[in-house]
PDB file of C-alpha atoms in Angstrom:
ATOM      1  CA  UNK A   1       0.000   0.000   0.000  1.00 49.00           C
ATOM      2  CA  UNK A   2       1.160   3.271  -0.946  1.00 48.00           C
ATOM      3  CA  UNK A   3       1.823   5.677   1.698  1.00 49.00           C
ATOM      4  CA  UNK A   4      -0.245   8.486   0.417  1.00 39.00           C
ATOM      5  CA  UNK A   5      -3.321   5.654   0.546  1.00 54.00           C
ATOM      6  CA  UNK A   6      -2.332   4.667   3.977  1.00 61.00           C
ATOM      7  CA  UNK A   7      -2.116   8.475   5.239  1.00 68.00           C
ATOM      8  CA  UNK A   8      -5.516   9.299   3.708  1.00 73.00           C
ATOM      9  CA  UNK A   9      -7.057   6.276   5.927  1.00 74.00           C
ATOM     10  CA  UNK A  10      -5.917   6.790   8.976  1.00 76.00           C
ATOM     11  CA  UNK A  11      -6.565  10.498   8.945  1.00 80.00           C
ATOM     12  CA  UNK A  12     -10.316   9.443   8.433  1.00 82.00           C
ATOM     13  CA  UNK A  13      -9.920   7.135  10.453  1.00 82.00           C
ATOM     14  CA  UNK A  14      -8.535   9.249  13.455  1.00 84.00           C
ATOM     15  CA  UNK A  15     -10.563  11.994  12.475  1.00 86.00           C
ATOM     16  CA  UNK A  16     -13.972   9.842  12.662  1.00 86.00           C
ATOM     17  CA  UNK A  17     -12.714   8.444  15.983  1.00 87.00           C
ATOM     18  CA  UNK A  18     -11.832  11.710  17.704  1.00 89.00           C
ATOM     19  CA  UNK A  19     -15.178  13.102  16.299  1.00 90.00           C
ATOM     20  CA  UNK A  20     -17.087  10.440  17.630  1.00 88.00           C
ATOM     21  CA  UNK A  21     -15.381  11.074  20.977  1.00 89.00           C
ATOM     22  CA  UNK A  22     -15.693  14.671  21.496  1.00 91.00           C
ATOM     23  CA  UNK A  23     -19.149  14.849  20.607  1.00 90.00           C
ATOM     24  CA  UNK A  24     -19.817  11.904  23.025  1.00 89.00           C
ATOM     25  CA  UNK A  25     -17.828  14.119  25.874  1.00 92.00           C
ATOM     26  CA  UNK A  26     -18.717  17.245  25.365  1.00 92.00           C
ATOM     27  CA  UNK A  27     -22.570  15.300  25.825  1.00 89.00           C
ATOM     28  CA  UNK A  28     -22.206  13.864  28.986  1.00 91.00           C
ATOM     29  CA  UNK A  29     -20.200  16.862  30.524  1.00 91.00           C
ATOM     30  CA  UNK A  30     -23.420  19.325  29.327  1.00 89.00           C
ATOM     31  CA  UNK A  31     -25.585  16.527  30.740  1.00 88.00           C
ATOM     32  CA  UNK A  32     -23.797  16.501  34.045  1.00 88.00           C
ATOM     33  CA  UNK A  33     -23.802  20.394  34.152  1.00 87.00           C
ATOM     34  CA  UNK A  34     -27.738  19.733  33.851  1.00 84.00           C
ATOM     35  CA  UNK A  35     -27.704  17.245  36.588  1.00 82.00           C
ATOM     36  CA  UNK A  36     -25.852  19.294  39.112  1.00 84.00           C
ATOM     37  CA  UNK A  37     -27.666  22.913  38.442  1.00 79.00           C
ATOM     38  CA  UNK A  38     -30.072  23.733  41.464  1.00 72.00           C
ATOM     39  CA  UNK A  39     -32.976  23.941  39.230  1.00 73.00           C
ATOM     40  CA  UNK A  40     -32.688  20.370  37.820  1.00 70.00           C
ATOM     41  CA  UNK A  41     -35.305  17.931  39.089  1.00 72.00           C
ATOM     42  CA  UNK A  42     -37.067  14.773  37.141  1.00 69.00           C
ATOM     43  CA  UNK A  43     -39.822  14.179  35.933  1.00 68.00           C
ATOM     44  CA  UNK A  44     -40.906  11.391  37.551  1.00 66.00           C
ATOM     45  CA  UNK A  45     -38.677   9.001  39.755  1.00 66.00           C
ATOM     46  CA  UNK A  46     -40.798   5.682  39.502  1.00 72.00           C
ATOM     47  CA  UNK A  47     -37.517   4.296  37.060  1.00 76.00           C
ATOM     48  CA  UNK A  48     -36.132   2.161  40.191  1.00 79.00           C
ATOM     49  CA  UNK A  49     -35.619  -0.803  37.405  1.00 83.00           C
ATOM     50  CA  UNK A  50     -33.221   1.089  35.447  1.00 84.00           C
ATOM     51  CA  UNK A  51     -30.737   0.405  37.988  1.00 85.00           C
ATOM     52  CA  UNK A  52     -30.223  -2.758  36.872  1.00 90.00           C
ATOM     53  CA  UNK A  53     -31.008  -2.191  32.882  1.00 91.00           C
ATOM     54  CA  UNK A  54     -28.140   0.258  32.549  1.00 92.00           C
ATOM     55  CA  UNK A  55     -25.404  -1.846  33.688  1.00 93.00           C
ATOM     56  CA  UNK A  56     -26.687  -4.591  32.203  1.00 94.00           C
ATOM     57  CA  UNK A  57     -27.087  -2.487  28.619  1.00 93.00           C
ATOM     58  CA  UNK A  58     -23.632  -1.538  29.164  1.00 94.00           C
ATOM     59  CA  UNK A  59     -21.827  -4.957  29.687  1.00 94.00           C
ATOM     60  CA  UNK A  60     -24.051  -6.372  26.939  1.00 94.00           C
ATOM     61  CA  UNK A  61     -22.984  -3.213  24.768  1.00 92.00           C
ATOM     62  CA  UNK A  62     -19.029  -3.881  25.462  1.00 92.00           C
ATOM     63  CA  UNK A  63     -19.513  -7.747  24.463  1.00 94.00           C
ATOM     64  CA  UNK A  64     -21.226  -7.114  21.556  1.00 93.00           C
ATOM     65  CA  UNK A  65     -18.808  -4.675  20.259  1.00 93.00           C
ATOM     66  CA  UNK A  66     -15.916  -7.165  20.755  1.00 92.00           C
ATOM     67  CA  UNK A  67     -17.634 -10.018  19.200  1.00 93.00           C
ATOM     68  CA  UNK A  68     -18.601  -7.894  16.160  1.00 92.00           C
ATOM     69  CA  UNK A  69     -15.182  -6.250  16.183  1.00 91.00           C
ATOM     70  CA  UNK A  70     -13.707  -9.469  16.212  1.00 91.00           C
ATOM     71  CA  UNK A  71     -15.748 -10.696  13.387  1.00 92.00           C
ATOM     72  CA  UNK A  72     -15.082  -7.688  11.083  1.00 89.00           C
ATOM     73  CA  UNK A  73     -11.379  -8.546  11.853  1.00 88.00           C
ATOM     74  CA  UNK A  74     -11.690 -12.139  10.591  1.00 90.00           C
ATOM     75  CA  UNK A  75     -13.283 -10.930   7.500  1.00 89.00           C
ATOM     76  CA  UNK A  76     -10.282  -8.624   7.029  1.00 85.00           C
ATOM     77  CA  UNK A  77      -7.847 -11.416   7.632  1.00 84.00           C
ATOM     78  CA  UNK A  78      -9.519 -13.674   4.756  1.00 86.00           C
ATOM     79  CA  UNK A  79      -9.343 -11.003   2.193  1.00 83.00           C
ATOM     80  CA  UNK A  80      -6.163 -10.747   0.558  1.00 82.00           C
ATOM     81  CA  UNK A  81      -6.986  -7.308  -1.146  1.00 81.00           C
ATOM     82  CA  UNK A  82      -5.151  -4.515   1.023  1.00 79.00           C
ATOM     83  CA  UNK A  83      -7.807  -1.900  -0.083  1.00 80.00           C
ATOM     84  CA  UNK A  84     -10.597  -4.278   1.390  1.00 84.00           C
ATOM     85  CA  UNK A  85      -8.902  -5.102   4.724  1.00 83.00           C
ATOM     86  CA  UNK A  86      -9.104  -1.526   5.352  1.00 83.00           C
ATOM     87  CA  UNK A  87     -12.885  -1.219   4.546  1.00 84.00           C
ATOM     88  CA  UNK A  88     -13.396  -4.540   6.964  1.00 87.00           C
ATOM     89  CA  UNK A  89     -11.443  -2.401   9.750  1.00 86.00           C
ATOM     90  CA  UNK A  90     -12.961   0.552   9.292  1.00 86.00           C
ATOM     91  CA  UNK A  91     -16.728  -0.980   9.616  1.00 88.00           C
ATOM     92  CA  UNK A  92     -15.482  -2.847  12.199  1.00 90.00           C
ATOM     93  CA  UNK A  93     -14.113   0.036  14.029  1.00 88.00           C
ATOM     94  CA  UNK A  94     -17.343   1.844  13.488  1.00 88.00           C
ATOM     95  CA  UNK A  95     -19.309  -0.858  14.430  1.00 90.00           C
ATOM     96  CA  UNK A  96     -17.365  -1.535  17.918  1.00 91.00           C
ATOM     97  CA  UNK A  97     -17.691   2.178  18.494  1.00 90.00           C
ATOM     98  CA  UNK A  98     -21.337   2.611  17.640  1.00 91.00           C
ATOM     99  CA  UNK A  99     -22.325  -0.288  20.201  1.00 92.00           C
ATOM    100  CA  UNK A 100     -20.102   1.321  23.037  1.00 91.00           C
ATOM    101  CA  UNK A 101     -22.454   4.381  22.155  1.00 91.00           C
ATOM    102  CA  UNK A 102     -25.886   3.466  22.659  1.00 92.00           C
ATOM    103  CA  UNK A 103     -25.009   2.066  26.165  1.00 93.00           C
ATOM    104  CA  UNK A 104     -23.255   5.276  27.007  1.00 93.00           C
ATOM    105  CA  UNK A 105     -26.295   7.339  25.907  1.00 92.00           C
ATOM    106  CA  UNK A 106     -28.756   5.324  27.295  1.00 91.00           C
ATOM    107  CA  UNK A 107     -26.896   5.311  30.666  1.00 92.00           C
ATOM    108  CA  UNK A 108     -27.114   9.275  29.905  1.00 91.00           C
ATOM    109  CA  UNK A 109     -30.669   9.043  29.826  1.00 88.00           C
ATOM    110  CA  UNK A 110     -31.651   6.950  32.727  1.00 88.00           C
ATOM    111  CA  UNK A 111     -29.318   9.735  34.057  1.00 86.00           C
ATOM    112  CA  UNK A 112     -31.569  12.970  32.746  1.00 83.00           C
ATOM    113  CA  UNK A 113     -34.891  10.415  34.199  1.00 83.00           C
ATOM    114  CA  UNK A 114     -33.873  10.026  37.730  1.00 83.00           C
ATOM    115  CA  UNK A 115     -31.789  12.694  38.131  1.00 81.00           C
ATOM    116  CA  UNK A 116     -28.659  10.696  39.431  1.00 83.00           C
ATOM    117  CA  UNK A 117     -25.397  11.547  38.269  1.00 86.00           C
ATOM    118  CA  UNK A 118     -24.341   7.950  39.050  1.00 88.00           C
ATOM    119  CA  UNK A 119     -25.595   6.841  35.363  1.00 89.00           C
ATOM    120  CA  UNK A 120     -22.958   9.104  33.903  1.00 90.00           C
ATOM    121  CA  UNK A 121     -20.252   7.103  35.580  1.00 92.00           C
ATOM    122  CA  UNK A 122     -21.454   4.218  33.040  1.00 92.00           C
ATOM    123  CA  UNK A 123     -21.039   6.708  30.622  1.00 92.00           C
ATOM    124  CA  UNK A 124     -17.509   7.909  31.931  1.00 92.00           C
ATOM    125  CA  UNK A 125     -16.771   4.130  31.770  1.00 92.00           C
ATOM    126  CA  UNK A 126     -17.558   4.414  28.065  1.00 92.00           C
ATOM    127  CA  UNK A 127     -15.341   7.194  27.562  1.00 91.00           C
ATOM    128  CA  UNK A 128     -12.450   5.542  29.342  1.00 92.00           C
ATOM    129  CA  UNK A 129     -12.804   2.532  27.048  1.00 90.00           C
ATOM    130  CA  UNK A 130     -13.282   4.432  23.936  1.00 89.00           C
ATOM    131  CA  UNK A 131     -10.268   6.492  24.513  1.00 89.00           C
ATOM    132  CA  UNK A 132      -8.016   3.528  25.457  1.00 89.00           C
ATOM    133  CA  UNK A 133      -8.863   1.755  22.301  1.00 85.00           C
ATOM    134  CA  UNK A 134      -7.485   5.066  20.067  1.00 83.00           C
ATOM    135  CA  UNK A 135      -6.691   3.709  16.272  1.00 81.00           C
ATOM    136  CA  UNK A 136      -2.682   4.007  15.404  1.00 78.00           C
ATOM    137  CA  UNK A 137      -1.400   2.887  12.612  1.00 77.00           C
ATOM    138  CA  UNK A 138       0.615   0.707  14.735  1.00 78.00           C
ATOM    139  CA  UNK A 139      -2.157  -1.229  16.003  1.00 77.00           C
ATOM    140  CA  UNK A 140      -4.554  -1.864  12.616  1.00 77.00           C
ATOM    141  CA  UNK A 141      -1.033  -3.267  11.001  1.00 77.00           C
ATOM    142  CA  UNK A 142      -0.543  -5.583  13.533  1.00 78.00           C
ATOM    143  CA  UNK A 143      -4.358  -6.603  13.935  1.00 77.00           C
ATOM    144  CA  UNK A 144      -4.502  -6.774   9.863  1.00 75.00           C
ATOM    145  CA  UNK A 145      -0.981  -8.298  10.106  1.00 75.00           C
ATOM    146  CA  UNK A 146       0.015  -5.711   6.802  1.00 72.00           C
TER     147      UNK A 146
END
């Protein structure tokens, strides 16, 4: 692969990532903001069952990220085409990241419900796992094995 094609990937693919996570931040801080104001109070508190749906939602989110992140990467590994790997990776990618998401803003909503700022720890959690999963160029070679 050439190195122009290589540098045009990644910077999508870094750009797309950090996006994705700045958007996702800069939600949960302006929800927490929300949260902690003085004038802030639900709606209605009767949501005593989402304290078990959100963590549940978010474990089930991060497993079904890795096994479809795993998945896209075995579909990269079969294809010998260095054009398509990258496709596989980046759908993969997206894929992982979009199912980390939903949790994160679900966990965000229970928050906004109940009024407890303890959902956007689930969120932070989220975040924390998002951000230590960055894409380097390092990291696709070796999981592509380019």
């Amino acid at each position: 692969m050439s190195e122009l094609a290589e540098n045009k990937y990644y910077k999508f693919l870094k750009r797309l990532y950090y996006i994705l996570t700045v958007v996702h931040v800069i939600f949960v801080l302006v929800t927490f903001l929300l949260l902690i104001g003085e004038n802030f109070e639900p709606e209605y508190v009767g949501f005593k069952w989402l304290k078990f749906l959100v963590p549940l939602f978010i474990a089930a989110g991060l497993y079904e990220a890795d096994v479809f992140y795993r998945k896209g990467l075995k579909r990269a590994e079969t294809t010998t085409d260095i054009n398509m790997k990258m496709i596989h990776y980046r759908i993969a990618f997206m894929l992982r990241y979009l199912f980390w998401l939903a949790p994160s803003l679900f966990a965000v909503a229970a928050g906004v419900l109940t009024g407890k700022i303890v959902y956007l720890a689930f969120s932070a959690l989220i975040i924390a796992v998002s951000l230590s999963n960055r894409p380097s160029v390092r990291k696709t070679k070796k999981k592509l094995g380019i």
